[in-house]
CSV table of C-alpha atoms in Angstrom, one decimal:
chain,number,residue,atom,x,y,z
A,393,MET,CA,-16.1,-21.5,-23.6
A,394,SER,CA,-17.6,-22.4,-20.2
A,395,LYS,CA,-14.8,-24.9,-19.7
A,396,ASN,CA,-12.3,-22.2,-20.3
A,397,PHE,CA,-13.9,-19.9,-17.7
A,398,MET,CA,-14.0,-22.8,-15.2
A,399,PHE,CA,-10.2,-23.2,-15.6
A,400,ILE,CA,-9.7,-19.5,-15.3
A,401,GLY,CA,-11.7,-19.4,-12.1
A,402,VAL,CA,-9.6,-22.3,-10.7
A,403,PHE,CA,-6.4,-20.4,-11.7
A,404,ILE,CA,-7.5,-17.2,-9.9
A,405,THR,CA,-8.5,-19.2,-6.8
A,406,ILE,CA,-5.2,-20.9,-6.7
A,407,LEU,CA,-3.3,-17.6,-6.9
A,408,ILE,CA,-5.5,-16.0,-4.2
A,409,LEU,CA,-5.2,-18.9,-1.8
A,410,ILE,CA,-1.5,-19.2,-2.2
A,411,ALA,CA,-1.0,-15.4,-1.7
A,412,ILE,CA,-3.2,-15.4,1.4
A,413,ILE,CA,-1.5,-18.5,2.9
A,414,LEU,CA,2.0,-17.2,2.2
A,415,SER,CA,1.1,-13.8,3.7
A,416,LEU,CA,-0.4,-15.3,6.9
A,417,VAL,CA,2.5,-17.7,7.4
A,418,PHE,CA,5.0,-14.9,6.7
A,419,TYR,CA,3.4,-12.3,9.0
A,420,LYS,CA,2.1,-14.6,11.8
A,421,VAL,CA,4.9,-17.2,12.0
A,422,ILE,CA,8.1,-16.3,10.2
A,423,ILE,CA,8.4,-12.6,11.1
A,424,PRO,CA,7.7,-13.2,14.9
A,425,VAL,CA,10.2,-16.1,15.0
A,426,CYS,CA,12.9,-14.1,13.2
A,427,GLU,CA,12.3,-11.1,15.5
A,428,ARG,CA,12.7,-13.3,18.6
A,429,ILE,CA,16.0,-14.7,17.3
A,430,GLY,CA,17.2,-11.1,16.6
A,431,LYS,CA,16.3,-9.9,20.1
A,432,TYR,CA,18.1,-13.0,21.6
A,433,ILE,CA,21.2,-12.2,19.6
A,434,ALA,CA,21.1,-8.5,20.7
A,435,ARG,CA,21.0,-9.6,24.4
A,436,ARG,CA,23.9,-12.0,24.0
A,437,VAL,CA,26.5,-9.7,22.4
A,438,HIS,CA,28.0,-6.7,24.1
A,439,SER,CA,31.0,-5.4,22.2
A,440,LYS,CA,30.4,-2.3,20.2
A,441,TRP,CA,32.3,-3.9,17.3
A,442,TRP,CA,29.1,-5.9,16.7
A,443,LEU,CA,27.6,-2.6,15.4
A,444,TYR,CA,29.9,-2.8,12.4
A,445,ILE,CA,29.6,-6.5,12.1
A,446,PHE,CA,25.8,-6.2,11.7
A,447,GLU,CA,26.2,-3.5,9.1
A,448,PHE,CA,28.9,-5.3,7.2
A,449,SER,CA,27.0,-8.6,7.2
A,450,PHE,CA,23.9,-6.9,5.8
A,451,ILE,CA,25.8,-5.2,3.0
A,452,SER,CA,27.6,-8.5,2.2
A,453,MET,CA,24.3,-10.4,2.0
A,454,LEU,CA,22.8,-7.6,-0.2
A,455,VAL,CA,25.7,-7.9,-2.7
A,456,ALA,CA,25.4,-11.7,-2.6
A,457,LEU,CA,21.7,-11.4,-3.5
A,458,ILE,CA,22.5,-9.1,-6.4
A,459,PHE,CA,25.0,-11.6,-7.8
A,460,ALA,CA,22.5,-14.5,-7.2
A,461,THR,CA,19.8,-12.6,-9.1
A,462,ILE,CA,22.2,-12.1,-12.1
A,463,TYR,CA,23.4,-15.7,-12.0
A,464,PHE,CA,20.1,-17.5,-11.7
A,465,THR,CA,17.9,-15.1,-13.7
A,466,PRO,CA,14.5,-16.5,-12.6
A,467,LEU,CA,12.7,-15.9,-15.9
A,468,THR,CA,15.2,-17.8,-18.1
A,469,ASN,CA,17.1,-20.3,-15.9
A,470,ALA,CA,15.8,-23.8,-15.4
A,471,ASN,CA,17.0,-23.7,-11.8
A,472,SER,CA,14.9,-20.7,-11.0
A,473,TRP,CA,13.6,-22.3,-7.8
A,474,LYS,CA,17.1,-21.8,-6.3
A,475,PHE,CA,16.7,-18.1,-6.6
A,476,PHE,CA,13.4,-18.1,-4.7
A,477,VAL,CA,15.1,-20.1,-1.9
A,478,ILE,CA,17.9,-17.6,-1.8
A,479,LEU,CA,15.5,-14.7,-1.8
A,480,PHE,CA,13.5,-16.2,1.1
A,481,LEU,CA,16.6,-16.9,3.1
A,482,PHE,CA,17.8,-13.3,2.5
A,483,ILE,CA,14.4,-11.9,3.8
A,484,MET,CA,14.7,-14.0,6.9
A,485,PHE,CA,18.3,-13.0,7.5
A,486,THR,CA,17.3,-9.3,7.0
A,487,ILE,CA,14.5,-9.5,9.6
A,488,VAL,CA,16.8,-11.2,12.1
A,489,GLU,CA,19.8,-8.9,11.4
A,490,THR,CA,17.7,-5.7,11.5
A,491,THR,CA,15.9,-6.6,14.7
A,492,ALA,CA,19.3,-7.5,16.4
A,493,TYR,CA,20.8,-4.3,15.1
A,494,ILE,CA,18.1,-2.0,16.4
A,495,ASP,CA,17.8,-3.8,19.8
A,496,PHE,CA,21.6,-3.8,20.1
A,497,ARG,CA,21.7,0.0,19.7
A,498,LYS,CA,18.9,0.4,22.3
A,499,ILE,CA,20.4,-2.0,24.9
A,500,ASN,CA,23.9,-0.5,24.7
A,501,LYS,CA,22.7,3.1,24.4
A,502,ILE,CA,24.8,3.7,21.3
A,503,ASN,CA,25.0,7.2,19.9
A,504,LYS,CA,22.8,7.9,16.9
A,505,SER,CA,25.7,9.0,14.8
A,506,ASP,CA,27.8,5.9,15.5
A,507,GLY,CA,28.2,3.2,12.8
A,508,ILE,CA,27.8,3.5,9.0
A,509,ILE,CA,24.0,3.9,9.1
A,510,GLY,CA,24.2,6.4,12.0
A,511,TRP,CA,26.8,8.4,10.1
A,512,LEU,CA,24.5,8.5,7.0
A,513,ILE,CA,21.5,9.6,9.1
A,514,SER,CA,23.6,12.3,10.8
A,515,LEU,CA,24.3,13.7,7.3
A,516,LYS,CA,20.6,13.8,6.6
A,517,ILE,CA,21.1,12.4,3.2
A,518,TRP,CA,18.1,10.1,3.9
A,519,GLU,CA,16.0,13.1,3.0
A,520,THR,CA,17.3,13.0,-0.6
A,521,TYR,CA,15.2,11.5,-3.3
A,522,ILE,CA,17.6,8.8,-4.3
A,523,LEU,CA,18.1,7.3,-0.9
A,524,ASN,CA,14.5,7.7,0.1
A,525,ARG,CA,13.4,5.7,-3.0
A,526,THR,CA,16.2,3.2,-2.6
A,527,LEU,CA,14.9,2.3,0.8
A,528,LEU,CA,11.4,2.1,-0.6
A,529,PHE,CA,12.7,-0.1,-3.5
A,530,ILE,CA,14.3,-2.6,-1.0
A,531,GLU,CA,11.1,-2.7,1.0
A,532,GLN,CA,8.9,-3.4,-2.1
A,533,LEU,CA,11.4,-5.8,-3.5
A,534,VAL,CA,11.0,-7.9,-0.4
A,535,ASN,CA,7.2,-7.6,-0.9
A,536,SER,CA,7.5,-8.7,-4.5
A,537,TYR,CA,8.1,-12.2,-3.0
A,538,PHE,CA,4.3,-12.4,-2.7
A,539,LEU,CA,4.0,-11.5,-6.4
A,540,ILE,CA,6.6,-13.9,-7.9
A,541,VAL,CA,6.1,-17.0,-5.7
A,542,PRO,CA,2.3,-17.5,-6.2
A,543,VAL,CA,2.7,-17.1,-9.9
A,544,PHE,CA,5.7,-19.5,-10.0
A,545,ILE,CA,3.9,-22.1,-7.9
A,546,SER,CA,0.7,-21.7,-10.0
A,547,LEU,CA,2.6,-22.2,-13.2
A,548,LEU,CA,4.2,-25.4,-11.8
A,549,ILE,CA,0.7,-26.7,-10.9
A,550,MET,CA,-0.7,-25.7,-14.3
A,551,THR,CA,2.1,-27.6,-16.2
A,552,LYS,CA,1.2,-30.8,-14.3
A,553,LEU,CA,-2.5,-30.7,-15.3
A,554,ASP,CA,-4.1,-31.8,-18.5
A,555,TRP,CA,-4.6,-28.5,-20.3
A,556,SER,CA,-5.5,-27.7,-23.9
A,557,ASN,CA,-3.5,-25.0,-25.6
A,558,GLU,CA,-6.5,-22.7,-25.6
A,559,ASP,CA,-7.2,-23.1,-21.9
A,560,PHE,CA,-3.5,-22.7,-21.0
A,561,TYR,CA,-3.4,-19.5,-23.1
A,562,TYR,CA,-6.5,-18.0,-21.4
A,563,SER,CA,-5.0,-18.7,-18.0
A,564,LEU,CA,-1.7,-17.1,-18.8
A,565,LEU,CA,-3.6,-13.9,-19.8
A,566,LEU,CA,-4.6,-13.6,-16.1
A,567,LEU,CA,-0.9,-13.0,-15.1
A,568,PRO,CA,-1.0,-9.3,-15.9
A,569,VAL,CA,-4.4,-9.0,-14.1
A,570,TYR,CA,-2.8,-10.5,-11.0
A,571,THR,CA,0.2,-8.2,-11.4
A,572,ASN,CA,-2.0,-5.1,-11.5
A,573,ILE,CA,-3.9,-6.3,-8.4
A,574,TRP,CA,-0.5,-6.6,-6.6
A,575,VAL,CA,0.5,-3.1,-7.7
A,576,TYR,CA,-2.7,-1.3,-6.7
A,577,ILE,CA,-4.6,-3.3,-4.2
A,578,LYS,CA,-3.8,-4.2,-0.6
A,579,THR,CA,-5.7,-6.1,2.0
A,580,ARG,CA,-6.4,-5.3,5.7
A,581,ARG,CA,-7.4,-8.0,8.1
A,582,ARG,CA,-9.7,-7.2,10.9
A,583,LYS,CA,-10.3,-10.3,13.0
A,584,PHE,CA,-11.3,-12.8,10.3
A,585,ILE,CA,-12.5,-10.3,7.7
A,586,PHE,CA,-10.3,-9.1,4.8
A,587,GLN,CA,-10.9,-5.6,3.5
A,588,LEU,CA,-9.6,-4.3,0.2
A,589,SER,CA,-8.1,-0.8,-0.3
A,590,PHE,CA,-5.7,1.0,-2.6
A,591,ASN,CA,-2.0,1.3,-1.9
A,592,GLU,CA,-0.3,4.6,-1.2
A,593,TYR,CA,1.1,6.6,-4.2
A,594,GLN,CA,4.7,5.8,-3.3
A,595,VAL,CA,4.0,2.1,-3.0
A,596,ILE,CA,2.2,2.0,-6.4
A,597,PHE,CA,5.1,3.9,-8.1
A,598,MET,CA,7.7,1.6,-6.8
A,599,ARG,CA,5.8,-1.6,-7.6
A,600,ARG,CA,5.2,-0.3,-11.1
A,601,PHE,CA,8.9,0.5,-11.3
A,602,ILE,CA,9.8,-3.1,-10.3
A,603,VAL,CA,7.3,-4.5,-12.9
A,604,TYR,CA,8.9,-2.4,-15.7
A,605,LEU,CA,12.3,-3.6,-14.7
A,606,LEU,CA,11.1,-7.2,-14.9
A,607,ILE,CA,9.6,-6.5,-18.4
A,608,ILE,CA,12.9,-5.0,-19.5
A,609,GLY,CA,14.9,-7.9,-18.2
A,610,TYR,CA,12.6,-10.5,-19.7
A,611,THR,CA,12.5,-8.8,-23.1
A,612,PHE,CA,16.2,-8.4,-23.2
A,613,PHE,CA,16.9,-12.1,-22.5
A,614,GLU,CA,14.1,-13.3,-24.7
A,615,ALA,CA,15.3,-11.2,-27.6
A,616,HIS,CA,18.9,-12.5,-27.0
A,617,ASN,CA,17.6,-16.1,-27.2
A,618,LYS,CA,15.7,-15.4,-30.4
A,619,PHE,CA,18.7,-13.7,-31.9
A,620,ILE,CA,20.9,-16.7,-31.2
A,621,GLN,CA,18.3,-19.0,-32.8
A,622,VAL,CA,18.2,-16.7,-35.9
A,623,LEU,CA,22.0,-16.8,-36.2
A,624,ILE,CA,22.2,-20.6,-36.0
A,625,GLY,CA,19.3,-21.1,-38.4
A,626,LYS,CA,16.9,-22.7,-35.9
A,627,SER,CA,14.2,-20.0,-36.3
A,628,ASN,CA,12.1,-18.8,-39.2
A,629,MET,CA,12.1,-15.3,-37.9
A,630,THR,CA,14.2,-12.6,-39.6
A,631,PHE,CA,16.8,-10.5,-37.8
A,632,GLU,CA,14.7,-7.3,-38.6
A,633,TYR,CA,11.6,-8.8,-36.9
A,634,VAL,CA,13.5,-9.8,-33.8
A,635,PHE,CA,15.2,-6.4,-33.6
A,636,VAL,CA,12.1,-4.3,-34.1
A,637,TYR,CA,10.0,-6.5,-31.7
A,638,SER,CA,12.6,-6.4,-28.8
A,639,ALA,CA,13.6,-2.7,-29.4
A,640,ALA,CA,9.9,-1.6,-29.4
A,641,LEU,CA,9.1,-3.4,-26.1
A,642,ILE,CA,12.3,-2.3,-24.4
A,643,TYR,CA,11.7,1.3,-25.5
A,644,ILE,CA,8.1,1.4,-24.3
A,645,ALA,CA,9.1,-0.1,-20.9
A,646,ILE,CA,12.1,2.3,-20.4
A,647,ASP,CA,9.9,5.2,-21.6
A,648,ARG,CA,7.2,4.4,-19.0
A,649,LEU,CA,9.9,3.8,-16.3
A,650,LEU,CA,11.5,7.2,-16.9
A,651,LYS,CA,8.1,8.9,-17.1
A,652,GLU,CA,7.1,7.4,-13.8
A,653,THR,CA,10.4,8.4,-12.2
A,654,VAL,CA,10.2,12.0,-13.5
A,655,SER,CA,6.7,12.4,-12.2
A,656,ASP,CA,7.6,10.9,-8.9
A,657,LEU,CA,10.6,13.1,-8.6
A,658,GLU,CA,8.5,16.2,-9.3
A,659,LYS,CA,5.9,15.1,-6.7
A,660,PHE,CA,8.7,14.4,-4.1
A,661,LYS,CA,10.2,17.9,-4.7
A,662,LYS,CA,6.8,19.5,-4.4
A,663,GLU,CA,6.0,17.6,-1.1
A,664,LYS,CA,9.4,18.5,0.3
A,665,ASN,CA,9.0,22.2,-0.6
A,666,ASP,CA,5.4,22.3,0.8
A,667,LYS,CA,6.8,20.7,4.0
A,668,GLU,CA,9.6,23.2,4.3
A,669,THR,CA,7.2,26.1,3.6
A,670,LYS,CA,4.8,24.8,6.2
A,671,MET,CA,7.6,24.5,8.8
A,672,ARG,CA,8.9,28.0,7.9
A,673,LYS,CA,5.4,29.5,8.3
A,674,GLU,CA,4.9,27.7,11.7
A,675,TYR,CA,8.3,29.0,12.8
A,676,GLU,CA,7.4,32.6,11.7
A,677,GLU,CA,4.0,32.2,13.4
A,678,SER,CA,5.7,31.1,16.7
A,679,ILE,CA,8.1,34.1,16.5
A,680,LYS,CA,5.2,36.4,15.9
A,681,GLN,CA,3.3,34.9,18.9
A,682,ARG,CA,6.4,35.3,21.1
A,683,GLU,CA,6.7,38.9,20.1
A,684,ILE,CA,3.0,39.6,20.8
A,685,THR,CA,3.4,37.9,24.2
A,686,ARG,CA,6.6,40.0,25.0
A,687,MET,CA,4.9,43.2,24.0
A,688,ALA,CA,1.9,42.4,26.1
A,689,ARG,CA,4.1,41.8,29.1
A,690,LEU,CA,5.9,45.1,28.5
A,691,ARG,CA,2.6,47.0,28.5
A,692,LYS,CA,1.5,45.2,31.6
A,693,ASN,CA,4.7,46.2,33.4
A,694,LYS,CA,4.3,49.8,32.3
A,695,LEU,CA,0.8,49.9,33.6
A,696,LYS,CA,2.1,48.7,37.0
């Protein structure tokens, strides 16, 4: 048992070290370099048509990423490393393109309502729940790189070591523990000291949403593979077992996903209503203060 705990400690250490190294390299090296490239591009282009080129290129890359995700399917495809390379390149492209886009608008003093994004903002649809959470989903999807990559690299390292089946099983049980840490915990670095704190509610919701989607996708493809094995006679499992197993897992994941979404929607509406009520009260208070000031001036003039 002590040997098992030793392997578990090694596995946790590997995950933590890989996550810290990746985050430091990403935030201290990759992001600054990409931002410099984006600012350089923004200074070199002048035609206002570049505004639409930036927006069209981002939409095209986003569509390409969706197709790549469907094609490679990281959890079931042997060439899953290609997906991580594509995801990493997409993140770098997004940072460069976004920096160039923002600086290009500032340098050329482009109207806020120009361009596709400017038009959407002018309609104020960004205040709606769907678009608000879509932007948050994209942000957290990029951050999920720090969840998937350390696990993927750790699994590669584990398969190269001389593990017993028992040790390997205990180590795999730490994957959901690490996932929960990614969902709820964040680190803040002050000088050379890392401090732990909890994520904001919106971040926790969206990360749980992503995890549930991964569970649904994995369960679906795993059930499909088991069903094919049952049909061709390469599995001792019955069709009823495969169906009940997959249906139960998918139902639970979808149920939790919908429950989280409904709760988040209600919270979003409440916060929006509270904000509108606060603004209305502040407006009414300002009107009241103006009226009091006006009446005071009238009395003062009458006394004169």
